Every structure is written in C-alpha cells, then in structure tokens.
mmCIF file of C-alpha atoms in Angstrom:
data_model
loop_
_atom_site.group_PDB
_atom_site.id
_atom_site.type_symbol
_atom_site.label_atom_id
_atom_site.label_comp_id
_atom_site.label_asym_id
_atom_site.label_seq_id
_atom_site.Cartn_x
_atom_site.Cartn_y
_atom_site.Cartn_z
ATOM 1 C CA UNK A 1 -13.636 20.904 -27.244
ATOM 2 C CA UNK A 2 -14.719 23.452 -24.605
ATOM 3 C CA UNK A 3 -12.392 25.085 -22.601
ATOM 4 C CA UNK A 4 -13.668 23.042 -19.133
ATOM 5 C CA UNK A 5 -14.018 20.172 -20.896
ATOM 6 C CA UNK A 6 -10.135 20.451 -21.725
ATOM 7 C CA UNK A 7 -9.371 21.445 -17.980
ATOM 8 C CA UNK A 8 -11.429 18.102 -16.548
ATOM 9 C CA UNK A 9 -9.678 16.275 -18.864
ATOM 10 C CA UNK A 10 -6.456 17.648 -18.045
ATOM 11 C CA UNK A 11 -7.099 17.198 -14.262
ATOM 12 C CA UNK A 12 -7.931 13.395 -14.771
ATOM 13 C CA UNK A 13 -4.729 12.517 -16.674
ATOM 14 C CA UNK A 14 -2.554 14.124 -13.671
ATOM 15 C CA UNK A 15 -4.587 12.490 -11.232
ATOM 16 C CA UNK A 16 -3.859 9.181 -13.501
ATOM 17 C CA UNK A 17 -0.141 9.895 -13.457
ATOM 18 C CA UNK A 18 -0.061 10.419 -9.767
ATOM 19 C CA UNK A 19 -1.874 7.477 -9.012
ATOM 20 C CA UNK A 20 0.848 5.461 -11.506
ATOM 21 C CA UNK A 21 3.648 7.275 -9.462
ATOM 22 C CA UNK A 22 2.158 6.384 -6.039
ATOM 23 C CA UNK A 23 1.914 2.910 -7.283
ATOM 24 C CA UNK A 24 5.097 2.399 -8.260
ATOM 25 C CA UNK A 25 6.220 4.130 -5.197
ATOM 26 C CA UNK A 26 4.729 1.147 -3.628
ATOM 27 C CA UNK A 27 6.014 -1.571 -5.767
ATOM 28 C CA UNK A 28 9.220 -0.359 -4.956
ATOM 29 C CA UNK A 29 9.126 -0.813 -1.512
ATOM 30 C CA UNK A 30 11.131 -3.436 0.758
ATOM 31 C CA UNK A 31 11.229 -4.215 4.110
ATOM 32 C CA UNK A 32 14.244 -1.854 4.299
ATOM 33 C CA UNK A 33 12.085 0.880 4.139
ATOM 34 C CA UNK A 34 10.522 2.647 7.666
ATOM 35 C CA UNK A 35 6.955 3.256 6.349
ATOM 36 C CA UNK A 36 6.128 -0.846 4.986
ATOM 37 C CA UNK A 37 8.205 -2.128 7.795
ATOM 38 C CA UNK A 38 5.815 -0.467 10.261
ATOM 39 C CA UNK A 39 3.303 -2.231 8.688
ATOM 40 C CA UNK A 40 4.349 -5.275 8.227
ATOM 41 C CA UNK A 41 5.634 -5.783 11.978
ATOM 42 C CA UNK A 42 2.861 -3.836 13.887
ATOM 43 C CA UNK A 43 0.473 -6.173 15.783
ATOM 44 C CA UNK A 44 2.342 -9.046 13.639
ATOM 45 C CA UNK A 45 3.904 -11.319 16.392
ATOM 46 C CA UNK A 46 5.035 -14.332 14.461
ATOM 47 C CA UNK A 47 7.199 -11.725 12.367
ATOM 48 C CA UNK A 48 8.725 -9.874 14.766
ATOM 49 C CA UNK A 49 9.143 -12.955 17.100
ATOM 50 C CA UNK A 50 10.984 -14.537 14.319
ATOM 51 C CA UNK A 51 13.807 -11.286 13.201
ATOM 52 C CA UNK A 52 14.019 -11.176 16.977
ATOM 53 C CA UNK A 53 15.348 -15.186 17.053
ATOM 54 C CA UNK A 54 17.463 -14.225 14.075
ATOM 55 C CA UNK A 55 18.786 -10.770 15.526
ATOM 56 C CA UNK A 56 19.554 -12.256 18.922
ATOM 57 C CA UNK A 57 20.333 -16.009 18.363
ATOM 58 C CA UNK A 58 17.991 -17.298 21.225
ATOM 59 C CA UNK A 59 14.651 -18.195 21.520
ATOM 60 C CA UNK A 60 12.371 -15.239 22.596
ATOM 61 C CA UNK A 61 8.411 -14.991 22.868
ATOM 62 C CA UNK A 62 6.863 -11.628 22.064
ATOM 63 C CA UNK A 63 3.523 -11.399 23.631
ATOM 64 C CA UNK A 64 2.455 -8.025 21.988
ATOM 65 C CA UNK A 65 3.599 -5.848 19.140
ATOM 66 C CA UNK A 66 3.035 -1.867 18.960
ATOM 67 C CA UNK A 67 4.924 -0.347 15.803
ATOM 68 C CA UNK A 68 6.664 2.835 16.406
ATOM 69 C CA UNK A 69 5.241 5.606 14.313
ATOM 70 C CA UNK A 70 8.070 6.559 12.964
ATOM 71 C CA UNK A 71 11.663 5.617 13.304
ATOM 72 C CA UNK A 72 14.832 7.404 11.416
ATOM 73 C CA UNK A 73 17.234 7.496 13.843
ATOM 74 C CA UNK A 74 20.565 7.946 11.679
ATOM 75 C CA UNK A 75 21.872 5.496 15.134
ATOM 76 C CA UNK A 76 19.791 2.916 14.397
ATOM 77 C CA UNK A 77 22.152 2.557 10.823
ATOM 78 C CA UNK A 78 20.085 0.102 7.958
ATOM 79 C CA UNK A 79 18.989 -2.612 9.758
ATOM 80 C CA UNK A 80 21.013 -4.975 8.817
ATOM 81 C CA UNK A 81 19.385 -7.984 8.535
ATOM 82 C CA UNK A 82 20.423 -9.863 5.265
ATOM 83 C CA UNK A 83 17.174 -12.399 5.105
ATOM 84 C CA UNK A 84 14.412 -10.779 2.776
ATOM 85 C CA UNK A 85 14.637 -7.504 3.829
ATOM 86 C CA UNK A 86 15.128 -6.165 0.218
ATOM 87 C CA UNK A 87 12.498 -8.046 -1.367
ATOM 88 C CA UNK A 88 10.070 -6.195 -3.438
ATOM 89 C CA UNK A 89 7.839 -9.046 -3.832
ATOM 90 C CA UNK A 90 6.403 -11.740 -1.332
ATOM 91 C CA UNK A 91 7.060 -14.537 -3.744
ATOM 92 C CA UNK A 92 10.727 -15.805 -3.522
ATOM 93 C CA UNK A 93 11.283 -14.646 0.244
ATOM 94 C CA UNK A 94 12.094 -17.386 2.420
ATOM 95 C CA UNK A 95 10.405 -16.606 5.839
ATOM 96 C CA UNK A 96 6.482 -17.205 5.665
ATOM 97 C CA UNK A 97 6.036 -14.404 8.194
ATOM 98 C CA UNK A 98 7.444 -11.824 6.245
ATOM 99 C CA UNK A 99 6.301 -13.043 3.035
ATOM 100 C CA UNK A 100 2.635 -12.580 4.437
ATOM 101 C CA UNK A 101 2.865 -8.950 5.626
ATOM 102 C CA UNK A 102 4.612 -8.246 2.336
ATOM 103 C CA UNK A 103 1.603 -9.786 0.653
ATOM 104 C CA UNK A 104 -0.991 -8.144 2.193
ATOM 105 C CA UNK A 105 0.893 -4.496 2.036
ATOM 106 C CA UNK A 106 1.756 -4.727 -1.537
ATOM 107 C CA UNK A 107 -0.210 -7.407 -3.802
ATOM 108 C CA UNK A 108 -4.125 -6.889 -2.096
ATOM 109 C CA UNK A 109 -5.902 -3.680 -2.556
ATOM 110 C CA UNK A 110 -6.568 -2.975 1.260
ATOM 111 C CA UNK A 111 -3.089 -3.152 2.269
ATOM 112 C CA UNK A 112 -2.098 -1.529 -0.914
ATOM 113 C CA UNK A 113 -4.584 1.590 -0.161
ATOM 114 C CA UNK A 114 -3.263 1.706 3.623
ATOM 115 C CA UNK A 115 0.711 1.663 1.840
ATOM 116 C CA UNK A 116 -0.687 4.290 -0.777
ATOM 117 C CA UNK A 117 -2.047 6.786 2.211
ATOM 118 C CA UNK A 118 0.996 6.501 4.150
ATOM 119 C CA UNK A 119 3.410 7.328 1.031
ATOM 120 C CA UNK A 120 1.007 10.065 0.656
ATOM 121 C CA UNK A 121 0.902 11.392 4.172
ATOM 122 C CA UNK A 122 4.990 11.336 3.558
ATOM 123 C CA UNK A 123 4.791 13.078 0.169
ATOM 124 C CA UNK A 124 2.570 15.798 1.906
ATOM 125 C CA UNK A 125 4.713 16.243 4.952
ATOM 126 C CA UNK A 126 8.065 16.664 2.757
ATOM 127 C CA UNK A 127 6.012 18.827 0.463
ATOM 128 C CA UNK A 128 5.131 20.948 3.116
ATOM 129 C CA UNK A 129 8.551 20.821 4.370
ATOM 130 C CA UNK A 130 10.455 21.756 1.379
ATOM 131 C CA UNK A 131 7.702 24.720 0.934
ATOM 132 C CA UNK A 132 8.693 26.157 4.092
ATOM 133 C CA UNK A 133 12.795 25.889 3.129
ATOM 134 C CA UNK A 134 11.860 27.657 0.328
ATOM 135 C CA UNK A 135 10.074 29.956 1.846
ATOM 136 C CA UNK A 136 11.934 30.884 4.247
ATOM 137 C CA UNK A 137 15.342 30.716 1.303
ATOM 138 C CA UNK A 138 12.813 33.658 -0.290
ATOM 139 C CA UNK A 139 12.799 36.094 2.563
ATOM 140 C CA UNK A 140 16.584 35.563 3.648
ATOM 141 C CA UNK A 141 17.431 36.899 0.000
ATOM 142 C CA UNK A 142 14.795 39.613 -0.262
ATOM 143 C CA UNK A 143 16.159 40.686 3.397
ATOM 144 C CA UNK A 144 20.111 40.695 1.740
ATOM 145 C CA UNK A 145 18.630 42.333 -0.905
ATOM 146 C CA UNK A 146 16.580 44.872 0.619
ATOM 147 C CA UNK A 147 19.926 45.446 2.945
ATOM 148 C CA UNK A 148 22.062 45.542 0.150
ATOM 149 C CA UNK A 149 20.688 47.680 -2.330
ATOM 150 C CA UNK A 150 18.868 50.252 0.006
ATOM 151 C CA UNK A 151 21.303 50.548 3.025
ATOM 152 C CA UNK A 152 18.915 49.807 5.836
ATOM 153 C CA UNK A 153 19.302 47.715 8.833
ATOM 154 C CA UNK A 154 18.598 44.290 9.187
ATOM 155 C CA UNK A 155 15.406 45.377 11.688
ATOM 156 C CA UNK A 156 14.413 47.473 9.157
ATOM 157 C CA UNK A 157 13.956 45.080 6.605
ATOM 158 C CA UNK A 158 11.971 43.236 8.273
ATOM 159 C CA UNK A 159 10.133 46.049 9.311
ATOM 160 C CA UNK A 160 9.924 46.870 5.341
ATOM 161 C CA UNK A 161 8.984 43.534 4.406
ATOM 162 C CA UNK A 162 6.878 42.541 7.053
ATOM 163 C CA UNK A 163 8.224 39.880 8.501
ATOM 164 C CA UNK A 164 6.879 37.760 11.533
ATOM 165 C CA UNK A 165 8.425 37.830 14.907
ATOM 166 C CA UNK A 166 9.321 34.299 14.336
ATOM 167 C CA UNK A 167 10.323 34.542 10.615
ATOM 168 C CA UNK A 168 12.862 37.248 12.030
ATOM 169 C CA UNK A 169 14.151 34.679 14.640
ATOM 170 C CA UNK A 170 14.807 31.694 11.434
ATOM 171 C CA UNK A 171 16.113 34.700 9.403
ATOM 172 C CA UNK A 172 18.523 36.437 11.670
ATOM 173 C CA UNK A 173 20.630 32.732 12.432
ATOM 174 C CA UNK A 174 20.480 31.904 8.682
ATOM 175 C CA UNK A 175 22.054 34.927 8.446
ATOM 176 C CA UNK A 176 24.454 34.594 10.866
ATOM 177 C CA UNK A 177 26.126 31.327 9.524
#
C-alpha cells in the first residue's frame, strides 16, 4: 500500500469512529439533558403546555414557545420532573408529547443530524475551552519557571516570553491565588 493510500484510509476509520461516538452521544441522551430538551420544547406547545400543567398543577395555555439557547444555571438544580424525563427512547414514555419530540430528535435522520450538530457545536466549544486552560496552564509554568531558575521579575518574563497584554492580566491573578 502507498503511503497516502494508508493516510486516507487512516483518516476514514477516525472519521468512522467519531461518527460512532457522536452517535452514541446521541442515543444517550434524555430529556434531562439542556441541548435535546431545547429541542424538543422549542416551538413545541403541546409539550411544554403539558410539563407546565404538571409543574404547576393548574390548567395553563401557552400560546408561543421560544427555547432558550442555552440554560445551565447551577439555580435552576435538575429539573426535577419525575415523568419521562430520563428516557432514552420514545417508546415506553407515557406522555405523547414528549414521546414525539424524542422521536423526531433521536430515531429520524433529520432530527438526528440537527442533535449530531449541536453535540458537535458543544464538543468544539469545550475543545476550544479546555485548549485555552491549557494554554494558558503552559505559560503560568514557563513564567514560574523562567522566574525561578533565572531570577528575573515577573514583568520580565513576560517581557522574555512574549506574552500578550492580556495573557499578562490571566497570568498575574493565577499567580496570585
């Protein structure tokens, strides 16, 4: 085998396995979780209208339904609504309404795709995140190094290791803790 021919190969079984891992990403979703509840509930009246009934034990009518882009409030606690919230699968939950957005989010390909791009988006944005930890983990111990090992100041060290202006600001209150 050629050497590219190895490398495209290669390349198509990680794609494969990251596909499989996005997948079962998916398949392991419940209701619990921020990303498919967003989904399920936005624009979805007979859904929300009916954990609203159950949540506050009177008859309401919601008119419209716009999903909040994101919502981890740590106030907010786990929703804790005991009906099918932590149902992987549409098939034995009891509420119809629920059932349906769970369907069509997990079991058809278009709401599967739409579920797959926003576990993506997610997976990019912690990526991202954790790159910049890391990052910024790096230059806090080359700067105790640097100061360490060769006497100079902190200013100098980031003078020496050119640093950013706001790298230096991150830096200096790591430091400080």
């Amino acid at each position: 085998m050629r050497k590219d021919e190895i490398i495209k190969e290669d390349n198509s079984r990680i794609e494969q396995q990251n596909e499989e891992k996005v997948n079962q990403i998916v398949d392991d979703l419940t209701l619990f979780d921020d990303d498919l509840m967003s989904l399920v509930f936005d624009k979805n009246i007979p859904a929300t209208q009916l954990v609203l009934r159950i949540i506050f034990n009177r008859d309401i009518e919601v008119i419209s339904v716009e999903g909040q882009e994101e919502l981890k409030n740590p106030l907010v606690g786990g929703r804790d609504i005991t009906l099918d919230i932590h149902a992987k699968s549409s098939k034995n939950m009891h509420y119809k309404e629920l059932a349906e957005g769970v369907h069509h989010f997990k079991e058809t390909e278009e709401g599967r795709d739409i579920v797959c791009e926003s576990v993506k988006r997610y997976a990019e944005q912690y990526a991202e995140a954790e790159a910049e930890t890391s990052r910024i983990n790096t230059l806090v111990q080359s700067v105790k190094m640097l100061m360490k090992n060769t006497s100079v100041t902190l200013d100098q060290a980031f003078s020496n290791l050119g640093i950013s202006d706001n790298d230096r600001k991150i830096i200096s209150k790591q430091l400080k803790k």
